[in-house]
Coordinates of C-alpha atoms and ligand atoms in Angstrom, one line a residue:
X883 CA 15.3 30.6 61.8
X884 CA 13.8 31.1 57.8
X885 CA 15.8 33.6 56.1
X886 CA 15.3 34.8 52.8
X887 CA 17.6 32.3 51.5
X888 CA 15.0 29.6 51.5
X889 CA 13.4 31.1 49.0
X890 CA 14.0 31.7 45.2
X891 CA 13.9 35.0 44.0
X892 CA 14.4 37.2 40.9
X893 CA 17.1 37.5 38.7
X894 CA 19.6 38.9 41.2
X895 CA 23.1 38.0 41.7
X896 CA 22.2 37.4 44.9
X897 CA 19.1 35.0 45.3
X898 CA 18.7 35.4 48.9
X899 CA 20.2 36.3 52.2
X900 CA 19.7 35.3 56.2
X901 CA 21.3 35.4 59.3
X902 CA 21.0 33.4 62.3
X903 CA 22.5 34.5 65.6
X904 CA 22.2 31.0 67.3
X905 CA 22.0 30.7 70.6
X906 CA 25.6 30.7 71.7
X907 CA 27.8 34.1 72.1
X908 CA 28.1 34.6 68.6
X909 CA 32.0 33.9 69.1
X910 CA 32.9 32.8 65.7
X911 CA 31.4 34.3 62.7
X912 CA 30.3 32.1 59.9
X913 CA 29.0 32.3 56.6
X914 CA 27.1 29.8 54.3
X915 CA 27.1 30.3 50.4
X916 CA 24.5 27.7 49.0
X917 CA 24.9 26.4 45.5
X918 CA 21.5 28.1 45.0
X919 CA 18.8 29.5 46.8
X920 CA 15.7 28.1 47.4
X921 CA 16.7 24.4 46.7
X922 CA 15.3 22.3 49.9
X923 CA 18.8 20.6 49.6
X924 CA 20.6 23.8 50.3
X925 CA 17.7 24.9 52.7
X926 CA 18.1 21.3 55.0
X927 CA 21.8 22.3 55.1
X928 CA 21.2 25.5 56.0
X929 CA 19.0 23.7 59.3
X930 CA 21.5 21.7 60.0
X931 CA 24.7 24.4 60.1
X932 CA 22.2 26.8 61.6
X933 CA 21.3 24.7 64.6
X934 CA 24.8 23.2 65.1
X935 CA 26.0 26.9 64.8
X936 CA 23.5 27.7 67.9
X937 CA 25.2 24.7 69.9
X938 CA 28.8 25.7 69.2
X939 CA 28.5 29.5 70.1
X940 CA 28.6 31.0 66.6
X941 CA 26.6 33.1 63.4
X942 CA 25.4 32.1 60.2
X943 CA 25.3 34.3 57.7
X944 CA 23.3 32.7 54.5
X945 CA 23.3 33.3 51.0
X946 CA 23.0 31.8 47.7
X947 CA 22.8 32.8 44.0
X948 CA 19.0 32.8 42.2
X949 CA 20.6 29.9 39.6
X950 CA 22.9 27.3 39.8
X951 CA 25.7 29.5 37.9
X952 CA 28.8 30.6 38.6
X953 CA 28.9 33.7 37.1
X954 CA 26.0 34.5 40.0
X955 CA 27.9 33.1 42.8
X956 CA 31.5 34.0 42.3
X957 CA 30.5 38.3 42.9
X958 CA 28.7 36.2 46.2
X959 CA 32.0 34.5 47.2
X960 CA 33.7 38.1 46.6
X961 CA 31.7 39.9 49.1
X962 CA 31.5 37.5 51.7
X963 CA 35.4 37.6 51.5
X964 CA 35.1 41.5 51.4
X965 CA 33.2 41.1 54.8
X966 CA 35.8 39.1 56.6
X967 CA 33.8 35.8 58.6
X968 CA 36.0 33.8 60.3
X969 CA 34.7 30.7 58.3
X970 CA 33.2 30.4 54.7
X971 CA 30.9 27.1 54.4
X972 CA 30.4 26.8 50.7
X973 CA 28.8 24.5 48.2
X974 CA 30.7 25.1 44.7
X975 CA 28.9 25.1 41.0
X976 CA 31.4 24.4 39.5
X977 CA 35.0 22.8 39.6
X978 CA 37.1 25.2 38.0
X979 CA 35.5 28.4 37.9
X980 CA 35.0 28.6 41.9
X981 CA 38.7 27.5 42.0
X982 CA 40.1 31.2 42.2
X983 CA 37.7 33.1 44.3
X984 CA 37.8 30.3 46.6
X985 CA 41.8 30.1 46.9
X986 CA 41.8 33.6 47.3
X987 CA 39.4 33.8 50.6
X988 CA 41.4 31.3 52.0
X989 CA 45.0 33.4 50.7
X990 CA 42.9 36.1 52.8
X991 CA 42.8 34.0 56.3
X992 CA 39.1 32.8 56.1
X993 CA 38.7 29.2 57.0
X994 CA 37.2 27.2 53.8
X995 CA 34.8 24.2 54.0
X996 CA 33.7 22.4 51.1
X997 CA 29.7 21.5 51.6
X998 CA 28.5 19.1 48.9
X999 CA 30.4 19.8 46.0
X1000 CA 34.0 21.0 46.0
X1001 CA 36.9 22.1 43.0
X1002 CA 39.7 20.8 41.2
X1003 CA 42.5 21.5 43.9
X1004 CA 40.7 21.8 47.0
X1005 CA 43.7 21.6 48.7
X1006 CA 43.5 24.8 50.4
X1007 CA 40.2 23.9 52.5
X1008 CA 39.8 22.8 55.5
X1009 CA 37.8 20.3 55.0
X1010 CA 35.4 18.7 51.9
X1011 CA 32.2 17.0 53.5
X1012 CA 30.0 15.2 50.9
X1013 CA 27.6 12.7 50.0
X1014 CA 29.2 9.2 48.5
X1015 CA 28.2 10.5 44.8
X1016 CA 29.7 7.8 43.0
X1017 CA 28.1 4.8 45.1
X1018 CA 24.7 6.7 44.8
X1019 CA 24.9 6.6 41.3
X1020 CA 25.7 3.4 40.7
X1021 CA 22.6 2.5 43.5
X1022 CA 20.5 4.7 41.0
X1023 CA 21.4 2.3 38.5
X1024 CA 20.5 -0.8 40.9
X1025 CA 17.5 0.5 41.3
X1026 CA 16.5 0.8 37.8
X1027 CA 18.1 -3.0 37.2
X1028 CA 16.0 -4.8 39.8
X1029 CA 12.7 -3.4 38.1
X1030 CA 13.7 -4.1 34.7
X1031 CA 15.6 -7.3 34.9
X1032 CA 16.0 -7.9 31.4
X1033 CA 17.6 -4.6 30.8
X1034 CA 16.8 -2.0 27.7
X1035 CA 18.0 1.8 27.1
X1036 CA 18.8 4.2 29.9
X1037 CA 19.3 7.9 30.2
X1038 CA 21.0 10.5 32.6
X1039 CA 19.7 13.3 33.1
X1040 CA 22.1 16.2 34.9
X1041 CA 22.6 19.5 35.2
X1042 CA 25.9 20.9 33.6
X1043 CA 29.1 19.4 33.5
X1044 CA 31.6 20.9 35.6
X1045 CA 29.8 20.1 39.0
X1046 CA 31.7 17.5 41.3
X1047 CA 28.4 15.8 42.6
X1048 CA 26.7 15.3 39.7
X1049 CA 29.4 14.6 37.8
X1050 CA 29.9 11.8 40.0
X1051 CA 26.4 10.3 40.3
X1052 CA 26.5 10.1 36.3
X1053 CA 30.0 8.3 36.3
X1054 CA 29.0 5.9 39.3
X1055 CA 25.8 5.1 37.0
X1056 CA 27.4 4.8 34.0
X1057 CA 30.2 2.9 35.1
X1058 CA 27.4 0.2 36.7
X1059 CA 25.8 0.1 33.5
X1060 CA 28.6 -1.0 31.9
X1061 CA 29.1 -3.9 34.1
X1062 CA 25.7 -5.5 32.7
X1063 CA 25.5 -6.2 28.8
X1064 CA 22.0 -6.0 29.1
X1065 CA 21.7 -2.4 29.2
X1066 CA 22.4 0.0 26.7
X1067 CA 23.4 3.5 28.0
X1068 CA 22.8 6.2 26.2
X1069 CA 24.7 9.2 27.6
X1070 CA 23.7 12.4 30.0
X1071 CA 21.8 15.1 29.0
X1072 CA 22.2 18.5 30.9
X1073 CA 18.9 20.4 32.0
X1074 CA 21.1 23.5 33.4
X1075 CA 19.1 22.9 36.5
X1076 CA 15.9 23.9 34.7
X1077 CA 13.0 21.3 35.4
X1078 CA 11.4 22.9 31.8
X1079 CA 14.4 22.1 30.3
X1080 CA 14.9 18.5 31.8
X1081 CA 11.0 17.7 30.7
X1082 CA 12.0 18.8 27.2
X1083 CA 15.1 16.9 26.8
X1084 CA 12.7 13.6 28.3
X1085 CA 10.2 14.4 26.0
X1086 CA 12.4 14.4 22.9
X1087 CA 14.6 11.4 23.8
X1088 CA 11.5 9.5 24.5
X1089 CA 10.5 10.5 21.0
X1090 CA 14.1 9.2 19.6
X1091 CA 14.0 6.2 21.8
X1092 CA 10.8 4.8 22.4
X1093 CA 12.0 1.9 23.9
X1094 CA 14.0 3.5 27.2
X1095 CA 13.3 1.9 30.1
X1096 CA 15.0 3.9 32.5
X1097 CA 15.8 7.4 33.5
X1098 CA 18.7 8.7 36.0
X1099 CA 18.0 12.2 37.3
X1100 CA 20.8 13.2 39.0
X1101 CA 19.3 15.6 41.5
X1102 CA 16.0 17.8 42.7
X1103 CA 15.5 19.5 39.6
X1104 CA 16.8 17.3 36.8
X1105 CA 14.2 14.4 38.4
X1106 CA 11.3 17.2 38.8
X1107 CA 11.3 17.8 34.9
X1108 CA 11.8 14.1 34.1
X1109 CA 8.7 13.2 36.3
X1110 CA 7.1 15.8 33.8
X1111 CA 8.4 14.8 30.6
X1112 CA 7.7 11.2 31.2
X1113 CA 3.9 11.9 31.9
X1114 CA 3.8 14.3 28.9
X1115 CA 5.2 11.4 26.9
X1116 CA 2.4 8.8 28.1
X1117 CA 5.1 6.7 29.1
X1118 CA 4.6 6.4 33.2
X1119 CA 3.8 2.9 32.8
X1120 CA 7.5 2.2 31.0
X1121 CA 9.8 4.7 32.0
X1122 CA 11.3 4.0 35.3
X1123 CA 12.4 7.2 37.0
X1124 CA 15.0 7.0 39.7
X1125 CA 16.0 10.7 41.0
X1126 CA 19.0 11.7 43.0
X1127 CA 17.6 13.5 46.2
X1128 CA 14.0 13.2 48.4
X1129 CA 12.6 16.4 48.2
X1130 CA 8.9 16.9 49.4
X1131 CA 7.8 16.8 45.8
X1132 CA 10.2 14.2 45.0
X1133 CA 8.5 11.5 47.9
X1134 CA 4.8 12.7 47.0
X1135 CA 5.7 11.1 43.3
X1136 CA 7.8 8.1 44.9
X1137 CA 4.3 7.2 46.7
X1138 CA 1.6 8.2 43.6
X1139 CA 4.1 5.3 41.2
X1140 CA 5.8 8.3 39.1
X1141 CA 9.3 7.8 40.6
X1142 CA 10.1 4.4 41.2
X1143 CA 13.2 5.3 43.8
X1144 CA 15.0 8.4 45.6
X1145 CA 18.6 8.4 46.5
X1146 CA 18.7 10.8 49.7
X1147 CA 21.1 12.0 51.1
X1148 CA 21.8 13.7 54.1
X1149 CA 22.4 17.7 54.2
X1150 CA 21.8 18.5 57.5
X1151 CA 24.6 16.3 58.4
X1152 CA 26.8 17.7 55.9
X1153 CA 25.8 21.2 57.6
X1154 CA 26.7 20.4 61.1
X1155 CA 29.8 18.7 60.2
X1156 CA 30.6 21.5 58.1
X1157 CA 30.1 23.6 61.4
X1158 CA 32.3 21.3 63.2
X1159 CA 35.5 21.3 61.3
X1160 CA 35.1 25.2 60.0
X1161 CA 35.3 25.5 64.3
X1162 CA 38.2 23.5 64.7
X1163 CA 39.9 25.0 61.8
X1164 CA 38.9 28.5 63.4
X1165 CA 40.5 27.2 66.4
X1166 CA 43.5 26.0 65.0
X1167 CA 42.8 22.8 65.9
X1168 CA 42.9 19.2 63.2
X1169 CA 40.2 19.2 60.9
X1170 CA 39.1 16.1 58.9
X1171 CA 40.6 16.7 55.6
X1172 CA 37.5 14.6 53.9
X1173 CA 34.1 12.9 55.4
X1174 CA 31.9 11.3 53.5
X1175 CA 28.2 11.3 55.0
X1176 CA 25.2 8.8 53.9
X1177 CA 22.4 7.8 51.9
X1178 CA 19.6 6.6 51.8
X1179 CA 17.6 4.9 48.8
X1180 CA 13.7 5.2 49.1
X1181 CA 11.2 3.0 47.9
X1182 CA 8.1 2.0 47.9
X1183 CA 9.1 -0.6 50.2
X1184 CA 10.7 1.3 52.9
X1185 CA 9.2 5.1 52.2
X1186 CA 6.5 5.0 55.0
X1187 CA 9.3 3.6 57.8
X1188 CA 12.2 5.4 56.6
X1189 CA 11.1 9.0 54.7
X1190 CA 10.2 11.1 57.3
X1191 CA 13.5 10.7 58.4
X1192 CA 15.4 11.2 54.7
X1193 CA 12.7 13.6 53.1
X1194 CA 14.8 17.1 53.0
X1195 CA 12.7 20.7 54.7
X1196 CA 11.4 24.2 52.8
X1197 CA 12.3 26.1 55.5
X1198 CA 13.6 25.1 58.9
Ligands
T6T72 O1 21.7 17.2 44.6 C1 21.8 18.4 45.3 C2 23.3 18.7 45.5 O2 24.0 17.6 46.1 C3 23.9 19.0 44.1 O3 25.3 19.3 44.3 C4 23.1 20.0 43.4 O4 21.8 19.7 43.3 C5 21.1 19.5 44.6 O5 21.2 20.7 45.4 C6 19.7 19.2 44.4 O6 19.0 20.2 43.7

């Protein structure tokens, strides 16, 4: 099932909405808030909960906001509370402003699963599924170490502080840094999710620093506007890229030579385990208070064997 919420749209609160009946009884009512439409991310996750969903007799109803904001997906949270689902599986932008709207739809009864990223005291959900953030950033950095072996300037490129996963992937690469004096790290810049804006930042710090020989972009759109900014820059042939997350785009540029490596991770998975412990939860039954799911990095080496299996979907 495609829904609506695969796709980006408009300036709207609300970026996109779908349901999925599954192919159970519809038993337990769920809802899905993505961290924002139209990411493949968020759309592979969306396969994943929508097809365990099916298996476990229950409904998905999907939305996400049209930006990675919280202003646009806190009135999202408030009327998927208003609507009463036995579940809410959620993916919050950011640490403390989702931190009351999600307390209070658990205060209201509603089971709360933390997909991807979660909040400052997620103590009241039922469970936080996520990627091993830290570790993939300090692979990111691995990556970029083995190619340049006699080290130079690197860059992070993020989105905006205040969100747990990429938060994470810059502190796991910056601590790694830091553990070889050869390297000289020179910060994280935030793109606000906006590949235009990720290109421009590239473009100017490349203009500062010449001599950069690395680039972290910490996920799908932070690495789409570095891949840009580095080509506008005429620097492909110095600039390592190494992006956080394999979509389509994303492996296409791993196997022209304008990303060097892709640290994916797995969001179906997330999804179905989400589905999982929101049941048991809904059932009363233990849930697993934290699970941390895989990934994968892609190379050159290992893309044809191993990406068709990693690369994330635009619709399911
Ligand atoms: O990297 C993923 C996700 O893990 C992160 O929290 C936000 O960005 C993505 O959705 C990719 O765009």
């Amino acid at each position: 099932v495609t829904g609506l919420a695969g796709c980006a749209s408009g300036d709207t609160p609300s970026g996109g909405e779908s349901s999925a009946a599954g192919g159970g009884d519809g038993e337990y009512k769920l809802s899905f808030i993505q961290g924002v439409a139209g990411d493949e991310f968020y759309i592979s996750m969306q396969c994943g909960i929508e097809e365990e969903a099916a298996k476990l007799g229950a409904t998905v109803n999907t939305q996400g906001p049209a930006k990675f904001d919280p202003t646009l997906q806190k009135p999202i949270i408030d009327s998927v509370v208003a609507s009463k689902p036995d579940a809410i599986l959620v993916a919050p932008t950011d640490v403390t402003a989702m931190q009351a709207p999600l307390r209070a739809a658990a205060d209201a009864g509603i089971k709360v699963v933390l997909v991807d990223t979660t909040v400052e005291d997620p103590s009241f959900a039922a469970s936080q599924i996520a990627s091993d953030n830290l570790g993939g950033g300090a692979e990111a950095f691995k990556a970029i170490q083995e190619l340049h072996p006699d080290g130079g300037k690197v860059l992070v490129i993020s989105v905006d502080p205040g969100i747990s996963t990429t938060d994470a992937r810059a502190e796991g690469f910056e601590k790694a840094v830091g553990e070889d004096s050869k390297f000289e790290y020179l910060g994280v810049q935030y793109s606000h999710n906006d590949p235009a804006e990720a290109a421009r930042l590239v473009t100017a710090a490349l203009a500062k620093d010449p001599d950069i020989v690395g680039i972290f972009a910490a996920n799908l759109f932070s690495a789409e506007g570095t891949a840009t900014g580095v080509r506008q820059s005429g620097k492909q042939d110095t600039v390592s890229i190494v992006g956080f997350d394999a979509g389509p785009a994303q492996v296409a540029q791993l196997k022209e030579g304008t990303v060097q490596a892709l640290v994916a991770q797995q969001p179906a998975t997330i999804g179905s385990d989400g589905v999982q412990q929101a049941i048991k939860a809904i059932k009363g039954e233990k849930t697993e208070e934290k699970i941390q799911t895989g990934f994968k990095v892609l190379t050159l080496d290992n893309i044809e064997t191993d990406g068709a299996d990693y690369v994330y979907k635009s619709s399911c």
